Each structure stands twice: as structure tokens, then as C-alpha cells.
Coordinates of C-alpha atoms and ligand atoms in Angstrom, one line a residue:
M1 CA 60.0 10.7 42.6
P2 CA 60.9 9.9 46.9
Q3 CA 61.3 6.8 47.6
N4 CA 58.5 6.8 50.1
R5 CA 56.0 7.1 46.9
R6 CA 58.0 4.8 44.5
A7 CA 57.6 1.3 47.4
F8 CA 53.9 3.0 47.8
L9 CA 53.2 2.9 44.0
T10 CA 55.2 -0.4 43.1
D11 CA 52.6 -1.9 46.0
A12 CA 49.7 -0.7 45.0
L13 CA 49.8 -2.0 41.1
A14 CA 51.8 -4.8 41.9
S15 CA 49.0 -7.7 42.4
G16 CA 47.5 -5.8 38.7
T17 CA 50.7 -5.9 36.7
A18 CA 50.4 -9.7 38.0
L19 CA 47.1 -10.4 37.2
L20 CA 47.6 -9.0 33.5
A21 CA 50.5 -11.3 32.7
T22 CA 48.2 -13.9 33.5
A23 CA 45.3 -13.0 31.7
R24 CA 46.5 -11.9 28.5
S25 CA 48.0 -15.2 28.0
G26 CA 45.7 -17.3 25.5
L27 CA 42.7 -15.2 25.6
S28 CA 42.1 -13.6 22.5
G29 CA 41.8 -17.5 21.1
A30 CA 38.6 -18.6 23.2
W31 CA 36.5 -15.3 22.4
A32 CA 37.5 -14.6 19.0
Q33 CA 34.5 -17.0 18.6
G34 CA 31.7 -14.7 19.3
A35 CA 30.6 -11.7 20.7
Q36 CA 29.6 -13.8 24.0
P37 CA 31.1 -12.5 27.0
P38 CA 33.6 -14.5 28.7
P39 CA 32.3 -15.7 32.1
D40 CA 33.0 -13.0 35.2
T41 CA 36.5 -13.7 36.8
P42 CA 37.7 -11.2 39.6
A43 CA 39.1 -9.2 36.9
V44 CA 36.1 -7.8 35.2
I45 CA 32.0 -8.7 35.8
W46 CA 30.3 -8.8 32.7
K47 CA 26.9 -7.8 31.7
T48 CA 24.7 -7.9 29.0
A49 CA 21.5 -6.0 27.7
G50 CA 19.0 -8.0 29.1
D51 CA 20.6 -7.3 32.7
V52 CA 19.3 -4.4 35.0
A53 CA 22.6 -3.4 35.4
A54 CA 23.8 -3.1 31.6
K55 CA 22.6 0.4 32.0
A56 CA 26.2 2.2 32.6
R57 CA 25.8 5.9 34.7
A58 CA 24.9 8.4 32.4
F59 CA 24.4 12.0 34.1
N60 CA 22.5 13.6 30.9
K61 CA 19.3 11.3 30.0
R62 CA 19.5 12.4 26.6
T63 CA 22.7 10.4 25.8
A64 CA 22.2 7.4 27.8
K65 CA 22.2 4.1 25.9
T66 CA 22.3 0.3 26.9
A67 CA 25.1 -1.4 25.9
Q68 CA 25.0 -5.2 24.5
Y69 CA 28.1 -5.7 26.6
R70 CA 29.2 -3.9 29.6
A71 CA 32.6 -4.7 31.3
I72 CA 32.8 -3.4 35.2
C73 CA 36.5 -3.6 35.6
Q74 CA 38.0 -4.8 38.7
T75 CA 41.3 -4.7 38.3
E76 CA 43.7 -3.5 35.6
A77 CA 43.9 -6.9 34.4
G78 CA 40.1 -6.4 33.8
V79 CA 40.8 -3.4 31.7
A80 CA 43.5 -5.3 29.1
E81 CA 40.7 -8.7 29.2
A82 CA 37.8 -6.3 28.2
L83 CA 40.1 -3.9 25.4
E84 CA 41.2 -7.7 24.3
W85 CA 37.5 -9.0 23.9
A86 CA 36.6 -5.8 21.9
R87 CA 39.2 -6.0 20.0
A88 CA 38.7 -10.4 19.1
N89 CA 35.4 -9.7 18.2
A90 CA 35.2 -6.4 16.4
Q91 CA 33.4 -4.5 18.7
S92 CA 33.5 -1.0 18.6
F93 CA 33.4 0.4 22.9
S94 CA 33.5 3.6 24.7
I95 CA 34.7 4.3 27.6
L96 CA 33.5 5.4 31.5
S97 CA 34.2 7.0 34.4
G98 CA 32.3 9.0 36.3
G99 CA 29.5 9.1 33.2
H100 CA 29.6 12.8 33.3
C101 CA 29.9 13.5 29.6
F102 CA 27.7 16.1 28.6
E103 CA 27.9 14.7 24.8
G104 CA 27.6 11.2 25.8
F105 CA 30.9 10.1 24.5
S106 CA 31.2 7.7 27.1
Q107 CA 28.1 5.4 26.3
S108 CA 27.4 2.7 23.6
E109 CA 24.7 0.9 22.4
T110 CA 28.0 -1.8 21.7
A111 CA 30.6 -2.2 24.8
V112 CA 31.2 -0.2 27.2
I113 CA 34.6 -0.3 29.3
D114 CA 33.6 0.4 32.7
M115 CA 36.4 1.7 34.9
S116 CA 33.4 3.0 37.8
A117 CA 34.5 0.5 40.4
M118 CA 38.3 0.9 40.6
N119 CA 37.4 3.7 42.5
S120 CA 40.3 3.4 45.4
L121 CA 42.3 5.8 47.0
A122 CA 45.2 5.6 48.7
L123 CA 47.3 8.7 50.3
T124 CA 50.6 8.0 50.5
P125 CA 53.3 8.5 53.4
D126 CA 54.1 12.1 52.2
R127 CA 50.8 13.4 50.9
E128 CA 50.3 11.7 47.1
L129 CA 46.8 10.3 46.4
V130 CA 46.9 7.2 44.4
A131 CA 43.2 7.5 42.4
G132 CA 41.5 4.8 40.4
P133 CA 39.8 5.9 37.2
G134 CA 36.5 5.8 38.7
A135 CA 36.8 7.2 42.0
T136 CA 34.5 10.1 42.3
L137 CA 35.5 14.1 43.2
G138 CA 33.3 13.6 46.3
E139 CA 34.8 10.4 47.1
M140 CA 38.1 11.6 46.5
N141 CA 37.0 15.0 48.5
T142 CA 36.5 12.2 51.6
A143 CA 39.6 10.9 51.3
T144 CA 41.3 13.7 51.5
D145 CA 40.2 16.1 53.8
P146 CA 41.1 14.2 56.9
I147 CA 44.7 15.4 56.4
S148 CA 43.5 18.8 55.2
Y149 CA 44.5 18.6 51.5
A150 CA 43.0 18.4 48.2
L151 CA 43.5 18.1 44.7
P152 CA 42.3 21.0 43.3
A153 CA 39.5 19.9 40.7
G154 CA 36.2 20.4 40.0
Y155 CA 32.6 21.1 41.8
C156 CA 30.7 18.6 40.9
P157 CA 30.9 15.8 43.4
T158 CA 29.9 12.5 40.9
V159 CA 32.0 13.4 38.1
G160 CA 34.9 10.6 37.6
L161 CA 38.2 11.0 37.6
G162 CA 38.4 9.0 35.0
G163 CA 37.0 11.9 32.3
H164 CA 37.8 14.6 34.0
I165 CA 41.4 15.4 34.4
G166 CA 42.0 14.9 30.6
G167 CA 40.2 17.8 29.7
G168 CA 42.2 19.8 33.0
G169 CA 40.0 20.3 35.3
I170 CA 38.8 23.7 36.7
G171 CA 37.2 24.3 39.8
L172 CA 37.0 25.9 43.4
W173 CA 40.8 25.9 44.1
S174 CA 42.2 27.0 40.7
R175 CA 42.7 30.4 40.7
A176 CA 44.6 29.0 44.2
Y177 CA 46.6 26.5 43.3
G178 CA 46.4 25.6 39.0
L179 CA 44.2 23.3 37.7
A180 CA 43.7 19.4 38.5
C181 CA 45.9 18.5 35.7
D182 CA 48.7 20.5 37.0
H183 CA 49.0 18.1 39.7
L184 CA 49.1 14.8 37.7
L185 CA 52.5 12.8 38.6
S186 CA 51.9 9.9 36.8
A187 CA 49.1 7.7 35.2
R188 CA 49.3 4.3 34.3
V189 CA 47.4 3.9 30.4
L190 CA 46.1 0.8 28.8
I191 CA 47.7 1.9 24.7
A192 CA 46.7 0.5 22.0
N193 CA 49.3 -2.1 21.5
G194 CA 48.0 -3.9 24.8
Q195 CA 50.4 -2.8 27.0
I196 CA 50.4 -0.7 30.0
V197 CA 52.7 2.0 30.2
T198 CA 53.6 5.0 32.6
A199 CA 52.9 8.4 31.6
S200 CA 55.3 11.0 34.0
A201 CA 57.3 13.9 33.4
T202 CA 60.5 11.0 32.8
E203 CA 58.1 8.1 31.4
N204 CA 56.7 8.3 28.2
A205 CA 56.6 12.3 28.6
D206 CA 54.6 13.1 25.2
L207 CA 52.0 11.0 26.7
F208 CA 52.3 12.9 29.7
W209 CA 51.7 16.1 28.2
A210 CA 48.1 14.5 26.0
L211 CA 46.8 13.6 29.1
R212 CA 47.1 17.4 30.7
G213 CA 44.1 19.0 28.7
G214 CA 44.0 16.7 25.3
G215 CA 41.0 15.3 26.4
S216 CA 39.8 11.8 27.4
G217 CA 39.4 8.9 25.6
S218 CA 41.9 9.2 22.8
F219 CA 45.5 8.2 24.4
G220 CA 44.3 5.0 25.8
I221 CA 42.9 3.8 29.0
I222 CA 44.0 5.1 32.1
T223 CA 44.0 2.5 34.6
S224 CA 45.6 4.6 37.8
F225 CA 46.4 8.4 38.5
A226 CA 49.3 10.1 41.0
F227 CA 48.5 13.3 42.4
R228 CA 50.3 16.0 44.6
L229 CA 47.6 17.4 46.9
R230 CA 47.8 20.9 48.0
P231 CA 47.0 22.0 52.0
I232 CA 43.9 23.7 52.5
P233 CA 42.7 23.7 56.2
R234 CA 40.3 26.3 56.4
A235 CA 37.9 27.4 53.9
T236 CA 35.4 30.0 53.6
L237 CA 32.2 30.2 51.7
I238 CA 29.8 33.0 51.2
E239 CA 26.5 32.8 49.3
M240 CA 24.8 35.6 47.9
H241 CA 21.7 36.6 45.6
W242 CA 20.1 39.3 43.9
D243 CA 16.4 39.9 42.1
L244 CA 18.0 42.3 39.8
P245 CA 16.1 43.6 35.8
P246 CA 18.1 43.2 32.8
A247 CA 19.8 46.9 32.8
E248 CA 21.0 46.8 36.5
A249 CA 22.0 42.8 36.1
G250 CA 23.9 43.8 33.6
K251 CA 25.6 46.9 35.5
F252 CA 25.9 44.2 37.8
L253 CA 28.0 41.5 36.1
T254 CA 30.4 43.7 34.5
A255 CA 31.5 45.1 38.0
W256 CA 31.5 41.4 39.1
Q257 CA 33.5 40.3 36.5
R258 CA 36.0 43.1 37.1
S259 CA 36.3 42.4 40.8
S260 CA 36.7 39.0 40.9
Y261 CA 39.3 39.0 38.2
G262 CA 41.7 41.8 40.1
A263 CA 40.7 39.8 43.4
D264 CA 43.8 37.6 45.7
R265 CA 43.9 34.5 43.6
R266 CA 42.8 32.5 46.9
V267 CA 39.8 34.1 46.5
T268 CA 37.6 33.0 43.8
S269 CA 33.8 33.6 42.8
F270 CA 31.4 32.3 40.2
L271 CA 28.0 33.3 39.7
Y272 CA 24.8 31.4 38.2
A273 CA 22.5 33.6 36.2
E274 CA 18.4 32.5 35.3
P275 CA 15.5 34.4 35.1
G276 CA 13.9 35.0 38.1
A277 CA 10.5 36.5 38.9
P278 CA 9.0 38.2 35.4
G279 CA 11.1 41.0 34.8
L280 CA 13.9 40.2 36.9
L281 CA 17.0 37.6 37.0
R282 CA 18.2 35.7 39.3
L283 CA 21.6 36.1 40.0
R284 CA 23.3 33.8 43.0
L285 CA 27.1 34.0 44.1
R286 CA 29.1 31.4 45.2
F287 CA 32.1 33.7 46.9
L288 CA 35.5 30.6 47.9
S289 CA 38.2 31.9 50.0
I290 CA 41.2 30.0 51.3
A291 CA 42.5 33.5 52.6
D292 CA 42.7 34.7 56.0
R293 CA 39.2 36.0 57.0
A294 CA 40.1 39.8 56.5
T295 CA 41.2 39.1 52.6
S296 CA 37.7 36.9 52.1
F297 CA 35.8 39.6 54.1
A298 CA 37.2 42.7 51.7
A299 CA 36.9 40.6 49.0
A300 CA 33.4 39.6 49.3
M301 CA 32.3 43.4 50.5
E302 CA 33.3 44.4 47.4
I303 CA 31.0 42.3 45.4
Y304 CA 28.2 43.2 48.5
Q305 CA 28.5 47.0 47.4
I306 CA 28.3 46.9 43.7
A307 CA 24.3 45.9 44.8
R308 CA 22.7 45.2 47.7
P309 CA 21.1 41.5 48.1
V310 CA 18.1 40.4 48.4
T311 CA 19.1 38.4 51.9
E312 CA 22.4 39.3 54.4
P313 CA 25.4 37.0 53.2
Y314 CA 25.2 33.8 54.2
I315 CA 28.7 32.9 55.4
S316 CA 30.1 29.3 56.3
E317 CA 33.2 28.5 57.3
G318 CA 35.2 24.9 57.6
T319 CA 36.8 22.5 56.1
F320 CA 37.3 21.9 52.5
L321 CA 34.8 19.3 52.8
Q322 CA 32.0 20.6 54.5
V323 CA 32.4 23.6 52.0
S324 CA 32.3 21.9 48.7
D325 CA 28.9 19.9 50.6
R326 CA 27.5 22.8 51.1
L327 CA 28.0 23.5 47.4
W328 CA 27.0 20.4 45.6
P329 CA 25.3 17.5 48.2
R330 CA 27.7 14.8 48.2
G331 CA 25.5 12.5 46.0
Y332 CA 24.7 15.2 43.6
M333 CA 22.7 13.4 39.9
P334 CA 20.5 15.0 38.9
E335 CA 18.1 13.5 36.3
G336 CA 17.6 15.4 33.2
Y337 CA 18.3 16.4 29.6
F338 CA 20.6 18.4 29.0
K339 CA 22.4 20.6 26.2
F340 CA 25.6 22.7 27.1
A341 CA 28.0 24.8 25.7
S342 CA 30.6 26.4 26.5
N343 CA 32.8 29.6 26.2
F344 CA 36.3 31.1 27.0
M345 CA 36.4 34.6 27.6
A346 CA 39.3 37.8 27.0
R347 CA 38.0 40.3 28.7
T348 CA 35.3 41.4 30.9
S349 CA 32.0 42.3 29.0
N350 CA 30.6 46.0 29.0
A351 CA 27.0 46.6 30.5
A352 CA 25.2 47.6 27.2
T353 CA 26.5 44.0 26.0
W354 CA 25.1 42.6 29.7
E355 CA 21.7 44.2 29.2
S356 CA 20.8 42.4 26.0
T357 CA 22.1 39.0 27.1
M358 CA 20.1 39.3 30.0
K359 CA 17.3 40.8 28.6
L360 CA 17.3 37.5 26.5
L361 CA 18.1 35.4 29.3
E362 CA 14.7 37.2 31.3
A363 CA 12.3 36.3 27.9
S364 CA 13.5 33.0 28.1
R365 CA 11.4 31.9 31.0
G366 CA 9.9 28.6 31.1
A367 CA 12.9 27.1 28.6
G368 CA 15.4 25.8 31.0
Q369 CA 18.0 28.5 30.4
A370 CA 21.1 28.9 33.1
L371 CA 25.0 30.3 32.5
V372 CA 27.2 29.9 35.0
L373 CA 30.1 32.2 34.8
E374 CA 33.7 31.2 36.5
T375 CA 36.9 33.5 37.1
L376 CA 39.9 32.0 35.9
G377 CA 43.3 33.6 36.1
G378 CA 45.4 33.8 39.1
A379 CA 47.9 29.8 39.5
I380 CA 46.3 28.8 36.5
D381 CA 48.2 31.3 34.5
D382 CA 51.5 30.6 36.5
L383 CA 52.6 28.0 33.8
P384 CA 53.7 28.8 30.1
K385 CA 50.7 27.8 27.3
E386 CA 52.7 25.3 25.7
A387 CA 53.4 23.5 29.3
T388 CA 50.7 21.1 28.7
A389 CA 47.5 20.5 26.4
Y390 CA 45.1 22.2 28.2
A391 CA 45.7 25.5 25.4
H392 CA 43.8 28.3 27.2
R393 CA 46.8 29.6 30.4
G394 CA 46.6 33.5 29.7
A395 CA 44.3 33.9 27.2
A396 CA 40.7 32.9 29.0
K397 CA 40.2 35.2 32.0
F398 CA 36.5 33.2 32.4
L399 CA 34.8 30.2 32.2
F400 CA 31.1 30.7 30.5
Q401 CA 28.7 27.4 30.7
F402 CA 25.3 27.7 28.8
E403 CA 23.2 24.9 30.0
T404 CA 20.0 24.1 29.0
V405 CA 17.3 22.0 30.8
S406 CA 14.2 19.7 30.4
R407 CA 12.4 16.9 32.2
N408 CA 11.8 15.7 28.7
R409 CA 13.7 15.2 25.5
S410 CA 11.6 17.3 22.9
G411 CA 11.8 20.1 25.6
L412 CA 15.6 21.2 24.2
D413 CA 13.9 21.8 20.9
K414 CA 12.6 25.1 22.4
G415 CA 15.2 25.8 24.5
I416 CA 18.8 25.3 22.5
P417 CA 17.9 28.2 19.6
I418 CA 17.6 30.9 22.8
M419 CA 20.9 29.1 24.2
R420 CA 22.8 29.6 21.6
A421 CA 21.3 32.8 21.0
L422 CA 23.0 33.7 24.6
Q423 CA 25.9 32.7 23.4
Q424 CA 25.8 34.9 20.4
S425 CA 24.8 37.8 22.3
L426 CA 28.4 37.4 24.6
S427 CA 30.3 36.4 21.0
A428 CA 32.8 39.5 20.9
D429 CA 34.7 39.4 24.1
T430 CA 35.1 35.2 23.6
T431 CA 38.5 33.7 23.5
G432 CA 37.2 31.9 20.3
G433 CA 38.1 28.9 22.5
A434 CA 35.6 25.9 24.6
Y435 CA 36.1 23.5 26.9
V436 CA 37.0 19.7 26.4
N437 CA 35.2 18.8 29.6
Y438 CA 32.4 20.8 28.1
P439 CA 31.6 19.1 24.9
D440 CA 30.0 20.3 22.3
L441 CA 28.5 18.4 19.2
D442 CA 27.4 21.2 17.3
L443 CA 30.6 23.2 17.6
P444 CA 32.4 23.7 14.3
N445 CA 35.9 23.9 14.5
W446 CA 36.1 21.9 17.6
Q447 CA 39.5 20.9 17.0
N448 CA 40.6 24.7 17.4
A449 CA 38.4 25.6 20.1
Y450 CA 39.1 22.8 22.3
W451 CA 43.3 22.5 21.7
G452 CA 44.1 25.5 19.2
D453 CA 47.8 25.3 18.6
N454 CA 48.0 22.4 20.7
Y455 CA 45.7 20.1 18.5
E456 CA 48.9 19.2 16.0
R457 CA 50.9 18.5 18.3
L458 CA 47.8 16.3 20.2
T459 CA 47.7 14.7 16.4
R460 CA 51.4 13.5 16.4
I461 CA 51.4 11.8 19.9
K462 CA 47.9 10.2 18.7
A463 CA 49.8 8.5 15.6
K464 CA 52.8 7.4 17.5
Y465 CA 50.3 5.7 20.6
D466 CA 47.5 4.5 18.5
P467 CA 48.0 4.5 15.5
G468 CA 44.9 2.9 14.3
N469 CA 42.6 4.9 15.7
L470 CA 41.7 2.4 18.4
F471 CA 40.3 5.1 20.8
R472 CA 37.8 7.1 20.0
H473 CA 35.0 9.0 20.0
A474 CA 32.9 11.7 17.9
Q475 CA 35.6 14.5 19.1
S476 CA 38.2 12.5 20.2
V477 CA 41.9 13.4 19.0
P478 CA 42.9 11.5 15.1
P479 CA 46.0 10.3 14.2
A480 CA 48.4 13.1 12.2
K481 CA 48.2 11.3 8.8
G482 CA 51.7 10.4 7.2
Ligands
LIG501 C1 27.0 18.1 37.0 C2 28.2 18.7 36.3 C3 29.2 19.3 36.6 C4 30.7 19.1 36.2 N1 31.6 20.3 36.4 C5 32.5 20.6 36.4 C6 34.1 21.6 36.5 O1 33.4 21.8 37.9 N2 35.0 21.4 36.2 C7 35.4 20.6 35.1 O2 36.4 20.8 34.7 N3 34.5 20.0 34.6 C8 33.0 19.9 35.1 N4 32.6 18.3 34.7 C9 32.9 18.1 33.3 C10 33.5 16.8 33.6 O3 34.6 17.4 34.1 C11 33.7 16.3 32.5 O4 32.0 15.8 31.8 C12 34.1 14.7 32.7 O5 34.6 14.1 31.4 C13 33.7 13.7 33.4 O6 34.1 12.2 33.8 P1 33.4 11.6 34.2 O7 34.7 9.9 34.4 O8 32.5 11.7 35.0 O9 32.9 11.1 33.0 P2 32.8 9.9 31.9 O10 31.1 10.4 30.8 O11 32.8 8.4 31.9 O12 34.0 9.9 30.5 C14 33.9 11.1 30.2 C15 35.0 11.2 29.1 O13 36.4 10.0 29.2 C16 37.3 9.1 28.7 N5 37.1 8.5 30.0 C17 36.5 7.7 31.0 N6 37.3 7.2 31.8 C18 38.5 7.3 31.2 C19 39.7 6.7 31.6 N7 39.7 5.5 32.3 N8 40.3 6.3 30.4 C20 40.2 7.2 29.6 N9 39.0 8.0 29.2 C21 38.3 7.6 30.0 C22 35.1 8.8 28.5 O14 35.6 7.7 27.3 C23 34.5 10.5 27.8 O15 35.0 10.5 26.7 C24 31.0 18.8 34.9 C25 30.0 18.0 34.2 C26 29.0 17.8 35.0 C27 28.1 16.4 34.5

């Protein structure tokens, strides 16, 4: 570790660690008498179900819960206090940072250890980023944009780092630079025995491996991250859309998959498909590039020539923050009832497969269906498959996200079977894998789908750091037996 980063990290973390030492002495005795929250301290603010502010942030209204106790942690010491209180009072708890979990694993009716206020962001002199888990991707981009460096991470500006990194973190610049978790230098983690440890290539390297793709909420509570950043001086965004009947859409999608996977790795594109006017599919393309203009425009032209878009391409050029802002408005937090599913795809689907999928999608008008198609490859596959717990390198060429949205819970009943039919229609081309950052409670054999061959190793790491399964949710990694 370079000396200036070490010094910075030491300074940044020293106050929290000192507070931890004070807070941990003798607190469980006082709290063990009942499940009343302790008084607020500078380290943690408590809310109970009666407070309006008891509601934790929840992207998906389907999963939102009001907790009896919400510990809004202000410092690393506060996280330790909150965990100690939950343990002493035998309260089950969830861990929440940005509140974007598709299946609500960060929600609880009992207690929430809420990290959203721990959202500090600091740049080191050698352009590394020290971030609290409550920092959102949008806040992070805003903090790093002035030096024209970025963490290659996901699209949505209100996603929290606390939950994002554990799944891998796929997004705008992944083909160029790799996953967000590939840029993790170290993390501070509160583990089940109450200690706060550093996980890095040289300390607790097994835990460090698990934190990079092994899913969030299984191994401990992350209290801070340190990341390496990548230079992104300029970015180009080209937007186009098409209104096509299913047969034409099918041909287009096959050609788009070939072109986008084969493109220069500094170029990426993702497609959003939904029912359009009767008989038509609306396909919206977002094409992003950090390559020079000639390379960018040549790659975009290849897609333009597959089929003429409805309007001429809309081109924006600027800093990566300007481009990200155009993709998703900074405070993006739609209200809705959602169900999602995902599949990693092993190959390009042929036009006939796409045509039948597009027929289903076209016929689903009014049922809240959409498909989000992302291209992988490039730098994601530079690392060997076993380098981190993210298990899909090399095998997965695309990530498909299936989305059902409704204004109310009952509206999902109609949409979910259609979503499953869309998934089934493309099933011959999947790797069999699914993305743990897009969890799906109805996924059979989710352990294998999320982690494949890495699963057994994850259960052994879990057994080492959390043998009693203190940190758990419906799809967390269980400890290996024996
Ligand atoms: C609109 C939208 C767009 C998205 N876009 C992308 C994308 O482009 N790329 C991508 O990879 N993903 C994307 N995601 C998925 C997102 O990365 C995951 O949902 C992620 O887990 C959210 O993190 P969070 O902190 O906001 O969520 P939370 O709901 O707070 O937490 C999610 C999980 O992480 C655990 N957790 C939270 N904080 C901590 C912590 N400090 N320590 C340990 N465990 C913790 C929680 O217990 C829970 O299991 C998107 C999600 C949404 C809703």
C-alpha cells in the first residue's frame, strides 16, 4: 500500500475505531434488560416504529417494511453498538445501505441496521477513493468527476455501495475496466465476533475474496471501502430507438448482440425492450463510449446500419458525470411494485428465438413488462474465473434483466407469469447463471445460479467468519457444516 494512502486511511478511520473501543465496554448489560432502544449517541440515532422516520429506504414498494427499531449508524462505532444491541436483545436484524435490493433483503419488521448516513467520500492524494457504505453511486460519481476518474460501477445513481459491491457491480464502464468489485483495495468489516477487521489482498484474504461477488449481507457489516479509480476524461453517449414488428425486432436483436459483443471494449451498449404501439416493439439503445470519436462513431454506425432508427441518433459528449446524469437523473427513485429476474447468456440468440420472445413481449401490453439487455466481455473476462467470488467470467457474454412493474401489488399477479414465459423463451441460450445483485426469491437452486463452483468455498469462508449464521437473509450464504 503506498505510504500516503496508508496515512490517509489511518487518519480517516482512527476516530471511528477509538469510539468503538469506548462504546463496546459495558453496553450489553444495560441493554439486555429489554428491547427498548438505547438513547441516541453521536454514533447511532434510534427510531422506533412510531416515528415517521422509522421507515427505511426501499426502492421496491413490494418489499418495504416498517421496522420496530431502526439504528441509523453515524460511525463505525455506532454499527458495533447497534449489532451489540440486537445480539443482547435477541433481535433479528437486516443491514441496509441504499435500500435497492430487488427482494428486500435489507428490510425487516424487527430491526434495521441502517448504514445510509455513513456516506462519506474522500479522495486520497493518489486518486483512490475511501467511501462509506451508505454513499450512493450518484454521490460517488459527483465526488470523483472533478479529477476525471471514476469507479466503474452500476447505472442507477441511488444504489448504495454497501449492497452493490458484494454482487460484483456491473455497469457503464465494465467492458473497459472490469467490475466495481475488481477495484476494491480493502474493506473494513464488522464480523460476527464483534471485531472490526480489514479485508484486503494481504489481510483476511479469504474474506476479501468473498466480498467481491459472494453476495452482500452474509459475511459481516461493511463499514468502509477503499477503491482504485480509473481515468475517464471524456465520454460519449449515443441514443437511438426503433419501433419494429416482432420479426424485424428479432433480426435486429441478433445483429445487435453480435455487433455489441464484438465491439472495442471501450464501447458498450445496452438495450431496453418493451411493447410499443400495437404490433410493434419499442427498442431503446444506449450506446456509451470512452474511445476516441472515430472509434465510437464507427461502432455506433454498425448498429445504425442494422435498421434505420425512428429518429436520427442523439449524441451527447461530456464528462462521465454529465453522461451518467443523462442516462439516469441524479435522484432517480421511482415508486412502484417490482419483480425482477435475471439470466446470464452464453451466446447470441438466433432471430427465430428473438422473434418468438418479441411476440410474447408485444402481446403483453399493459402488463408492465420490460427486458434490459447488457453486453459483457472485455475487461470483465481479463481476470480468471476464480479470482473473486463473482463466478460468471468467461462464460457470460450478456446479462438479461426481466422486469415486471405495477402501481399496486395485485398488478404483479398478471405480469409475473408473462415475465417467466419471456425468460423461458430465451432459456436455451443461458449459462444457467443468474446475477446475485438481481436476486429472485423464486429461483430454484439459487446457490448454483449465483455462484456455481465458488459456492462451496463461500460456505467455508462463512463458517470461519460467521459460524453461527448471525448475518443472514433469505438467500445468504450458509456456513459449511462440520
Ligand atoms: C434501479 C436499480 C438499478 C440497478 N442497477 C444496477 C447496475 O447497473 N449494476 C448492478 O450491478 N446492480 C444494479 N442494481 C442492483 C444493485 O446493485 C443491488 O440491488 C444492490 O444490492 C443494492 O445495494 P443497496 O445498498 O442500494 O441495497 P440494500 O437494499 O441496502 O442492500 C442490498 C443487500 O446488501 C446488504 N447490505 C447493504 N449494506 C451492507 C453493508 N454495509 N454490509 C453488508 N451488507 C450490506 C443488504 O443486507 C442486502 O442483502 C440496480 C438496482 C436497482 C433497484
